[in-house]
XYZ file of C-alpha atoms in Angstrom:
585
model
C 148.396 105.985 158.898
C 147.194 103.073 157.125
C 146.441 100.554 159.721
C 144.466 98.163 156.926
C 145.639 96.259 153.605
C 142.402 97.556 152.092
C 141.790 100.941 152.457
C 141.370 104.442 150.376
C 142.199 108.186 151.994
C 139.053 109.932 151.690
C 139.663 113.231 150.003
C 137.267 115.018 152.566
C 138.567 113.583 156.266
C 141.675 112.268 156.524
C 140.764 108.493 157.236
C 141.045 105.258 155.932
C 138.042 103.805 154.826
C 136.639 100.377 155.564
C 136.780 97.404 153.141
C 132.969 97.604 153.034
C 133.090 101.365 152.096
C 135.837 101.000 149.313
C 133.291 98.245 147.720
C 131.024 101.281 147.351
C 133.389 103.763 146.393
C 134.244 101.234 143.123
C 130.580 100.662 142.814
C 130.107 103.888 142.102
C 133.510 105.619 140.029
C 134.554 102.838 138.099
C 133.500 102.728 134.334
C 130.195 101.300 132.656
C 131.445 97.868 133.063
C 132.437 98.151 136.644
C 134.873 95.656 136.699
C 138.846 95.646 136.724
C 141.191 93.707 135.786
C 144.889 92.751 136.049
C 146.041 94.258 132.982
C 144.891 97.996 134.009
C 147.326 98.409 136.251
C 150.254 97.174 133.819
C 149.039 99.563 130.894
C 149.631 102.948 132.237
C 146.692 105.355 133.506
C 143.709 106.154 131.102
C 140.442 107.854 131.696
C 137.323 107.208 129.837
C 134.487 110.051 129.703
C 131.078 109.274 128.482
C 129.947 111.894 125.465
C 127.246 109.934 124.387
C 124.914 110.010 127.156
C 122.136 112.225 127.756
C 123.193 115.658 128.814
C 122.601 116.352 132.629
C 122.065 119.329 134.267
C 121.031 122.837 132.695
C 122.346 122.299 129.345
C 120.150 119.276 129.040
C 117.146 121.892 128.473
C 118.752 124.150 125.995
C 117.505 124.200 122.468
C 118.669 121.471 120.029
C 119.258 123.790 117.240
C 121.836 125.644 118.367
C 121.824 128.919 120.157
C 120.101 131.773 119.221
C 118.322 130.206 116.396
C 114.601 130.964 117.344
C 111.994 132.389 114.434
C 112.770 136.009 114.798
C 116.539 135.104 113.938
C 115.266 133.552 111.306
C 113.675 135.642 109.845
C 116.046 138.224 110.849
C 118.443 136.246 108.318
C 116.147 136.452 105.655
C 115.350 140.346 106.013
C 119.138 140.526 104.816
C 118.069 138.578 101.671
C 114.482 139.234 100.679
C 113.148 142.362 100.635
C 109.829 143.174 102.028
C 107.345 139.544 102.045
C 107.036 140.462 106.226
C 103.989 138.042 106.727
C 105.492 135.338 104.570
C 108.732 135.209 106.426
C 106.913 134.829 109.506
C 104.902 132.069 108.806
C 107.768 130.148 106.907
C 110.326 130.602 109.504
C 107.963 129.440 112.537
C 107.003 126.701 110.395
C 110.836 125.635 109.281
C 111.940 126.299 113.518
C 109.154 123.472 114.234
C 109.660 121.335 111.504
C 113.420 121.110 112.754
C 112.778 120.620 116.384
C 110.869 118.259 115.518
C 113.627 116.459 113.609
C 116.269 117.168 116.359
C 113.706 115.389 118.763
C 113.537 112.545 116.877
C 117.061 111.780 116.603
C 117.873 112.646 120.022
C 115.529 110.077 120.902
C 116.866 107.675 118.358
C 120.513 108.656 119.594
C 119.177 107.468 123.636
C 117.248 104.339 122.523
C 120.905 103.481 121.205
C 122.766 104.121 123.944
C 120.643 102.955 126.408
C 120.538 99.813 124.816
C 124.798 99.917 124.555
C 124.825 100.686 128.283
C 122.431 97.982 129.638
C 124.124 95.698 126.995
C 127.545 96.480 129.111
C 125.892 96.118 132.531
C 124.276 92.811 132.114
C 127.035 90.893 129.712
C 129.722 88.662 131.569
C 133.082 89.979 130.597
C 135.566 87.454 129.461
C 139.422 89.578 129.805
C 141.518 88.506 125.921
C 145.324 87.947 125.269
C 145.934 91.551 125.041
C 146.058 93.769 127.529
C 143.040 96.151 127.701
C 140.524 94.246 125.525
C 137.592 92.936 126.850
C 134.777 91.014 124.842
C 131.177 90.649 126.161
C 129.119 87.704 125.393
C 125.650 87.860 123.972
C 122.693 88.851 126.150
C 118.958 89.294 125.130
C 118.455 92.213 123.613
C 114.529 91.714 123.559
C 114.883 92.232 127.212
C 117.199 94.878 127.576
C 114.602 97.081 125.098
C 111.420 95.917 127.225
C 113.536 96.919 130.920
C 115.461 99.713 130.273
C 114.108 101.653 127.172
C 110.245 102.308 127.750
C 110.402 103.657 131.223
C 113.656 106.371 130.151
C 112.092 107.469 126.601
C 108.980 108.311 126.123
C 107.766 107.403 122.288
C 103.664 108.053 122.974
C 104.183 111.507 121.620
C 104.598 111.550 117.640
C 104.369 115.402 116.142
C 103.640 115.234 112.460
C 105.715 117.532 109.827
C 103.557 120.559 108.161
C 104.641 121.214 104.264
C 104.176 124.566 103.518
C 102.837 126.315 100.641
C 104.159 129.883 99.272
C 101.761 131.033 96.424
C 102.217 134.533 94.225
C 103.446 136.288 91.244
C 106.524 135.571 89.738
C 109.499 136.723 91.069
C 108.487 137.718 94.385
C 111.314 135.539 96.085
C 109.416 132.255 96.958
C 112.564 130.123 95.824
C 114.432 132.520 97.106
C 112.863 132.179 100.570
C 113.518 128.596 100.874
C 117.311 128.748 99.461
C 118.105 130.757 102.078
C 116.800 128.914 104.672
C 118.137 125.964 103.543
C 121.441 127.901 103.735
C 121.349 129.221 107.667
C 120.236 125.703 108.779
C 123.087 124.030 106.168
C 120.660 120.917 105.180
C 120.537 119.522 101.714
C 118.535 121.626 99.277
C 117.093 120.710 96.269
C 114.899 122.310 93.655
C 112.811 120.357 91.048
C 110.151 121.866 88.062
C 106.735 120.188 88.633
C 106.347 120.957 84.958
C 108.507 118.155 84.007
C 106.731 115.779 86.463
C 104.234 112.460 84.635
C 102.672 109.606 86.495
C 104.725 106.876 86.764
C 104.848 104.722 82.884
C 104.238 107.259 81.004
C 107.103 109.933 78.700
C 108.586 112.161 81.558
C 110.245 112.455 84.830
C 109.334 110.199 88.144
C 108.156 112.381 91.264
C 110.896 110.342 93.129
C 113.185 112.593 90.864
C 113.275 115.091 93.538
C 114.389 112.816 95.884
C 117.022 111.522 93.835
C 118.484 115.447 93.346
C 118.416 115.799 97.380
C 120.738 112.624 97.569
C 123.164 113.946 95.267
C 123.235 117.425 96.754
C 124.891 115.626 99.515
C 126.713 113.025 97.855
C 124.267 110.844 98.737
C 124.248 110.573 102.312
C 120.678 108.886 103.229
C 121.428 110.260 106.777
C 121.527 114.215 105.838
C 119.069 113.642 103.045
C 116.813 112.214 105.290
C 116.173 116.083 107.403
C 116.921 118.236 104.011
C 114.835 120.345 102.133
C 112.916 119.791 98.962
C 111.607 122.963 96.748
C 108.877 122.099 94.531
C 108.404 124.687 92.277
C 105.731 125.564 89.603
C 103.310 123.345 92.009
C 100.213 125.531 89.691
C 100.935 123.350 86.521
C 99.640 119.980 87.908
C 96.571 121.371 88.790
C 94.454 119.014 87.432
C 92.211 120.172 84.236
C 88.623 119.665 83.618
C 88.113 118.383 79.903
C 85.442 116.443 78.354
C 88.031 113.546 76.535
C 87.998 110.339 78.617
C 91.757 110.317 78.596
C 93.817 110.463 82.079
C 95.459 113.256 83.302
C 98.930 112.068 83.765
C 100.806 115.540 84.063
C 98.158 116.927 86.693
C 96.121 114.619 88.450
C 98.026 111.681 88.004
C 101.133 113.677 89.761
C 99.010 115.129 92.362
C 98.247 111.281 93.341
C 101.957 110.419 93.222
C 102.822 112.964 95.281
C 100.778 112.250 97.977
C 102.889 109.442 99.848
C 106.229 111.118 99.304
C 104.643 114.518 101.011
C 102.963 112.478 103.840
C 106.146 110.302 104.239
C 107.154 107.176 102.851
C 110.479 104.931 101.850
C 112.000 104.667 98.842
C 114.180 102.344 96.920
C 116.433 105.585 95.136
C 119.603 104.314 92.396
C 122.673 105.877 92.314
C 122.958 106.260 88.722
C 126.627 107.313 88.506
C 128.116 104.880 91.302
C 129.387 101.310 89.625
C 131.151 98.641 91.660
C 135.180 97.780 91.220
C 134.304 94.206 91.101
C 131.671 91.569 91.505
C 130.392 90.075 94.193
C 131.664 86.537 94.539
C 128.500 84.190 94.832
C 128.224 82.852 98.763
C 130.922 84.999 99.892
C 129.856 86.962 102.153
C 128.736 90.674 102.189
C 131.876 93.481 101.725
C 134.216 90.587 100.981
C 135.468 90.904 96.749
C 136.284 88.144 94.264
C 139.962 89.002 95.460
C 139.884 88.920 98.810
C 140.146 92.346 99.537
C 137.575 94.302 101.821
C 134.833 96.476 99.652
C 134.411 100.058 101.631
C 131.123 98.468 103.620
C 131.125 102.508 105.721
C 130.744 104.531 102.741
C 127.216 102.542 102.108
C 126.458 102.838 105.431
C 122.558 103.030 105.809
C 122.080 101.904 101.774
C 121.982 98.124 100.238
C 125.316 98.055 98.045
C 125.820 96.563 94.759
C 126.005 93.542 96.591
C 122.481 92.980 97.457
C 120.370 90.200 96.354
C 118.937 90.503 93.297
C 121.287 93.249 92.174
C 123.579 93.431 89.225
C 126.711 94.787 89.210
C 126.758 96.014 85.824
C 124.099 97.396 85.098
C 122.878 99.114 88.576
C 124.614 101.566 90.901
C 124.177 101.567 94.535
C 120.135 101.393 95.835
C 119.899 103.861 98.568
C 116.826 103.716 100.978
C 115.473 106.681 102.099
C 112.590 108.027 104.608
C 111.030 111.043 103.263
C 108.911 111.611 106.897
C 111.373 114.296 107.833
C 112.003 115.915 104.687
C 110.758 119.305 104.307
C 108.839 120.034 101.322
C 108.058 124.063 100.320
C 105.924 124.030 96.926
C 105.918 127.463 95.363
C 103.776 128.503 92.348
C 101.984 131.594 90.896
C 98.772 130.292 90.907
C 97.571 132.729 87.979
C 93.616 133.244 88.161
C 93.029 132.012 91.968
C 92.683 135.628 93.145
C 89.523 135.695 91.062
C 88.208 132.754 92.988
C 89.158 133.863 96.544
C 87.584 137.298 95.565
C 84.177 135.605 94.361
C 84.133 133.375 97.449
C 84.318 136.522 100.084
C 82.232 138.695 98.411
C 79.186 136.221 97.427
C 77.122 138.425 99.262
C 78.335 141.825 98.230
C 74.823 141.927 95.684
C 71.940 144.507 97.005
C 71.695 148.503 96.836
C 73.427 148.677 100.322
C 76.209 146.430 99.487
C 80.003 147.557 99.163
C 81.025 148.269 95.851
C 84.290 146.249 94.792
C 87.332 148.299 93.864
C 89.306 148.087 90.618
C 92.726 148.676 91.505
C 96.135 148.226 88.793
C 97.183 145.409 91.025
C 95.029 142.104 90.120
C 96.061 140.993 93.520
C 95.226 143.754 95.513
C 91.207 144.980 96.862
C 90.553 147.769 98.652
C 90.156 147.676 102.498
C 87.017 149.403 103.026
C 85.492 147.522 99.926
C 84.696 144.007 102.039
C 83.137 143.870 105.262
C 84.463 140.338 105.863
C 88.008 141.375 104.984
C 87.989 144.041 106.922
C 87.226 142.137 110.038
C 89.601 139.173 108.515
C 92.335 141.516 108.541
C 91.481 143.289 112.191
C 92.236 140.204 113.577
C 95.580 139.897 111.930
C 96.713 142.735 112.933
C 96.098 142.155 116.468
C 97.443 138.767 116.407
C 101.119 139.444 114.802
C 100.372 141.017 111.790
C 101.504 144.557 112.537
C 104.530 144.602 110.575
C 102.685 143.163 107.284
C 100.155 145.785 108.292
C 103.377 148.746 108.116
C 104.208 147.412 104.391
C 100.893 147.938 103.747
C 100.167 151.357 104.735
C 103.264 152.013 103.354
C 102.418 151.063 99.795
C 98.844 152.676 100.072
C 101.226 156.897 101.149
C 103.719 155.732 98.366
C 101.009 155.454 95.775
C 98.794 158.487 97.029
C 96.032 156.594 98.146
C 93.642 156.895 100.828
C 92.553 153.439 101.082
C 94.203 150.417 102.585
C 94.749 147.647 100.160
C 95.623 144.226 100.936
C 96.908 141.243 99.015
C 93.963 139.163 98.293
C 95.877 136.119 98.347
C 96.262 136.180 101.788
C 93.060 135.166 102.212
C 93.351 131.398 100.458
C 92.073 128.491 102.037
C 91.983 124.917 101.166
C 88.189 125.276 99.344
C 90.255 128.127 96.811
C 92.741 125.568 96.509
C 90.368 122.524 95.279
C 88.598 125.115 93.166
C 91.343 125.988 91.492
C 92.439 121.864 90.624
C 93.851 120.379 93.567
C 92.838 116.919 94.976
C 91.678 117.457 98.429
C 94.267 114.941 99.733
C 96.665 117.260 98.540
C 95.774 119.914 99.709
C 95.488 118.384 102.944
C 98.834 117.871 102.923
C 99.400 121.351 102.925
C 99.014 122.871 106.273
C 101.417 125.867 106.000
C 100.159 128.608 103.091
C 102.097 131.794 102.754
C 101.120 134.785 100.120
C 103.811 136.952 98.884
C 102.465 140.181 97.252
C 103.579 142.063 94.237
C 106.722 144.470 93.870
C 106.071 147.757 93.278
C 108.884 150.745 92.646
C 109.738 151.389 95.928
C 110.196 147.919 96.907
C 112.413 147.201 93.514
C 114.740 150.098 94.788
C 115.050 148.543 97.637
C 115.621 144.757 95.791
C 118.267 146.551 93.889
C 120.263 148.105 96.617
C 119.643 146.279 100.398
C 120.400 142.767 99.929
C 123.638 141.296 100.371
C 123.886 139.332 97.256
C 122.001 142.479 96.020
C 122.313 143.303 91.981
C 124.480 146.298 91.973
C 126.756 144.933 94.715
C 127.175 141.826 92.121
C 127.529 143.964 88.920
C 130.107 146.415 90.941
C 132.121 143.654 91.868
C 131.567 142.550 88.347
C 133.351 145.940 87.157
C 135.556 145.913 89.958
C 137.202 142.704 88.690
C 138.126 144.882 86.131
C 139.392 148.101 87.556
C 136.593 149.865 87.284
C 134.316 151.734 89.507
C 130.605 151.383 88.656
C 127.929 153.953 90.654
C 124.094 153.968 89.659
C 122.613 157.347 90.934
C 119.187 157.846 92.803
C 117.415 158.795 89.931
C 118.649 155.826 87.989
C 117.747 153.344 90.202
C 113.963 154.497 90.284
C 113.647 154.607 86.454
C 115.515 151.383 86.381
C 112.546 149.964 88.791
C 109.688 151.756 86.719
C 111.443 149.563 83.539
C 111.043 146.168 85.017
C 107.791 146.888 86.694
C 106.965 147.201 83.031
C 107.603 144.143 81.715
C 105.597 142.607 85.048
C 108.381 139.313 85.905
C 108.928 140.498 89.077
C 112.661 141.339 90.319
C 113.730 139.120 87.648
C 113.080 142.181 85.098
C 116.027 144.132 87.241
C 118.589 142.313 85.878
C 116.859 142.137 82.177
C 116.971 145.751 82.523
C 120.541 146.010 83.969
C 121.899 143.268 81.431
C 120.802 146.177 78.687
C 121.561 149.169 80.144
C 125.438 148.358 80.592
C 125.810 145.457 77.587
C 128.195 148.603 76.076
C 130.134 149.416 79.426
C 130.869 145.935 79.737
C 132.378 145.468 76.310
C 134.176 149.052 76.423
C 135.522 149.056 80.019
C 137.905 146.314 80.226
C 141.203 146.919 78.916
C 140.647 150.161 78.220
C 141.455 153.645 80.075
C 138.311 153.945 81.454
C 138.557 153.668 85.580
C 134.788 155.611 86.681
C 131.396 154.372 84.977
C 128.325 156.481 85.922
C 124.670 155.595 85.232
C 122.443 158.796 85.663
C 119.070 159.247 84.616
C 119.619 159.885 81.214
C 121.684 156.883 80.419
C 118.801 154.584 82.669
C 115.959 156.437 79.729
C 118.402 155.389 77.161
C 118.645 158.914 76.215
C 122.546 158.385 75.857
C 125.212 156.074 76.743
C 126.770 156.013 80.467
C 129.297 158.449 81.291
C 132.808 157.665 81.138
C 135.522 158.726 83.030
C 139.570 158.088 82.975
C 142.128 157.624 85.725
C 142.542 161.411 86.195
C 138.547 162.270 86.339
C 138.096 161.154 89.708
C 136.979 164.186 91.203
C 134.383 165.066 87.805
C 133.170 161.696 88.020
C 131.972 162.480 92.194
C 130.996 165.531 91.173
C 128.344 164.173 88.694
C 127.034 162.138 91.266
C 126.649 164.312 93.351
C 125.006 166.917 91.312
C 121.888 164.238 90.575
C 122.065 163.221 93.945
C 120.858 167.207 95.104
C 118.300 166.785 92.547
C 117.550 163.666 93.719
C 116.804 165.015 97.378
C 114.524 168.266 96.739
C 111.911 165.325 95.198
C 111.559 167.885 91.707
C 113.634 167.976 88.584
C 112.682 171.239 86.644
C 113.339 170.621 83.177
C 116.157 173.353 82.411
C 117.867 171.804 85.542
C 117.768 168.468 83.763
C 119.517 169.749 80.304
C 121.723 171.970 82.129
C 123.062 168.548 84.489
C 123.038 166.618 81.166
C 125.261 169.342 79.168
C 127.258 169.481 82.233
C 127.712 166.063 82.440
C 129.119 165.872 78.789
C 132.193 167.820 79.541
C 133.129 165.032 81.759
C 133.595 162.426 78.905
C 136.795 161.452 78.172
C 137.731 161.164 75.200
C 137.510 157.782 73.034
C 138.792 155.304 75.025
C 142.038 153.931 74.197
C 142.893 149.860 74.545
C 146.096 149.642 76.755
């Protein structure tokens, strides 16, 4: 069958193929250098594949992020976290899902420019064949060149997207840094959170503004590479606004921060020391880089992407490692309560509200909250939310207006900030510039705190069960309990951080009693959430009491009325379930 000393069996028709076509076959099926040599076929059969290139096909147009991470899973994710926030979570999860495409796009092209440049480096090098079998070595080519021909025309660099930092603004403990942790945990990127409070300009008693940097690098062992996409949380942003005094002195903890801030928001490179990294030995003077004073080879890849101990100019002992960074693709979410802004969004939108026929402002119990009917402009402002995305912030809200018994619609009057609030309030208009993304996260009120209490994952009772549970002990809060334990920390007006003030009181006893003791069943009713008496106890044997007393204020619960005599008759009940005093085991 073979009537030629040159020849290949095509796997199609059953022929031998021409010297000329065989040319073309190699031409085509060999590897990226296209050559072969004598020592291939004396080392066995190996196959190289190519993962580096550029994906072909369909899969070549699939996201970058992964699958199935769009905004609405995003914010999906976070609906198992924070509780209520609707329009916040929307805007901070589209905004994140860009900012991160954006960053993927970047080093994909980064990624192509490389190999593109490896593969044309291949192609046009002359290969000279080593002693060992196998080993090739290419010599030098001009790389100049190789950019100019093969890299413009494949990737296209015209395109540059900017990042947008986003702003979340509102009271305490509404779950702004709580917002961004989580995020930072779905997307697993380097999270760091710094206090602006802490924060002076640069020479003066205080912490640097490149200290938040510096806490993102050693959140991932400082790796410039990760850092360089991660997430930084500046919180209490409010306390550098910059105050208006009459002494000629400067600003340094408001202004002067605001103005350090600027390039590290907008993107810039820093020169960030490793404080805790020393060097083994010294660098030997003219010998050259990751060589030591005893011959030995320093670990050159773990400083990959940094200047080492061994840079010029450096000493050994007294400076760690000097890590350069990029902050162009870091994140940054600044959060703050911004105390006293809702007065000046509320002036600015009702300047005109003066006249006999003009709308009458409102006084509600929530400083952040006006009524709906009360502003013609935010009425129409809000319209047009609503019909643009808004409809589930719109549910929360006509939610919160039947849970309180009102008739009118109420909205968060932060929602309504723009950048002229923002400079009125003491913010450089650079900086707020900066700022393209602004969120508004409203107030708590009961319903919502039940909710806090109960829906999360991490949520509080789930912890403090497991807390008890560690233990041997079952812990059970009852309806009832839960909504006087949410009218308690809307009282002291922190937010949800008043739940666990509240719970951190309520069972300070249980948790000293319970362990090692013979109590296995720990209920909180509604008389032990008043502090009317202590929880009720119940041992081993007490099982069935112990359901029975929850479910007893759990029917009360459900008919929505508690007649007194019901509540003294549940509460005498309830006694004869005590054990009595527990004994230590």
């Amino acid at each position: 069958m073979m009537k030629r000393g040159l020849g290949i069996l095509s796997p199609y028709r059953m022929r031998v193929l021409p010297s000329s076509s065989l040319a073309v076959w190699n031409r085509n099926n060999t590897m990226s250098c296209g050559r072969y040599y004598t020592s291939d076929f004396t080392s066995g059969f190996t196959s190289t594949v190519n993962i580096k290139g550029p994906v072909q096909g369909p899969l070549g147009k699939a996201g970058v992020l992964g699958k199935g991470i769009t905004p609405r899973s995003l914010k999906r994710y976070l609906d198992s976290y924070v509780i209520s926030q609707s329009r916040a979570k929307r805007v901070i999860s589209a905004a994140v899902y860009n900012h991160y495409l954006r960053v993927q796009s970047i080093r994909r092209r980064e990624d192509e420019k490389a190999e593109l440049l490896r593969i044309a480096r291949e192609k046009f090098a002359h290969p000279l064949e080593d002693e060992y079998p196998g080993q090739e070595l290419l010599s030098p080519t001009n790389l100049e060149s190789l950019k100019q021909d093969h890299t413009q025309e494949d990737v296209d660099f015209s395109i540059e997207i900017q990042k947008s930092n986003c702003l979340l603004l509102g009271p305490s403990g509404t779950g702004k840094t709580l917002i961004a942790k989580t995020l930072a945990k779905i997307l697993d990127v380097p999270f760091s959170i710094s206090d602006c409070t802490s924060f002076t300009q640069a020479g003066y008693v205080g912490e640097d503004v490149d200290v938040c940097v510096q806490r993102l690098l050693a959140s991932c062992n400082w790796d410039t590479r990760r850092a360089e996409t991660g997430i930084i949380c500046l919180d209490e942003v409010d306390k550098i606004s910059s105050t208006k005094t009459t002494s000629h002195g400067r600003d340094v903890s408001g202004e002067g921060v605001q103005q350090a801030l600027l390039k590290i928001l907008e993107g810039t490179t820093l020169q960030i020391t490793n404080p805790k990294s020393r060097p083994s030995s010294p660098q030997v003077s003219g010998a050259p880089s990751g060589v030591s004073q005893s011959g030995g080879v320093t670990s050159s890849f773990q400083n990959f992407g940094s200047f080492g101990p061994a840079y010029p100019g450096n000493s050994s002992s007294t400076k760690g490692e000097i890590h350069t960074i990029d902050t162009s693709n870091i994140l940054f979410i600044l959060c703050g309560a911004f105390n006293g802004i809702n007065k000046i969004i509320l002036d600015r939108i009702s300047k005109h509200s003066i006249g006999f026929n003009a709308p009458v402002r409102t006084r509600l119990s929530n400083p952040n909250a006006i009524s709906f009917e009360g502003i013609g402009g935010v009425q129409n402002f809000y319209n047009a939310r609503v019909h643009s995305g808004w409809r589930e912030h719109a549910n929360d809200v006509d939610q919160k207006s039947l849970a309180t018994g009102s008739k009118q619609r109420t909205v968060n009057i932060l929602d309504f900030t723009e950048p002229k609030d923002l400079i009125s309030f003491g913010f450089l208009p650079e900086f707020v510039g900066r700022l393209p993304v602004v969120a508004a996260l409203d107030t708590f009120d009961e319903e919502t705190l039940v909710r806090v209490l109960s829906e999360p994952r991490n949520s509080l009772l789930r912890q403090y069960e497991q807390l008890f549970n560690m233990s041997g002990v079952e812990l059970r809060f009852t309806p009832m309990a839960l909504r006087q334990i949410a009218k308690l920390a809307i009282a002291m007006d922190t937010g949800a951080r008043a739940l666990r003030s509240v719970l951190e009181k309520l069972l300070s006893d249980a948790m000293f009693e319970a362990p090692g003791s013979s109590i296995k069943y720990i209920l909180i009713n509604l008389a032990a959430a008043k502090f009317e008496q202590p929880p009720l106890y119940f041992s081993r044997g007490q099982r069935d009491r112990f359901q029975g007393a929850f479910a007893a204020e759990d029917t009360i619960e459900l008919n929505h009325s508690v007649q007194p005599n019901q509540s003294k008759n549940l509460s005498n009940e309830c006694e004869t379930y005590q054990p009595v005093a527990a004994e230590a085991t």
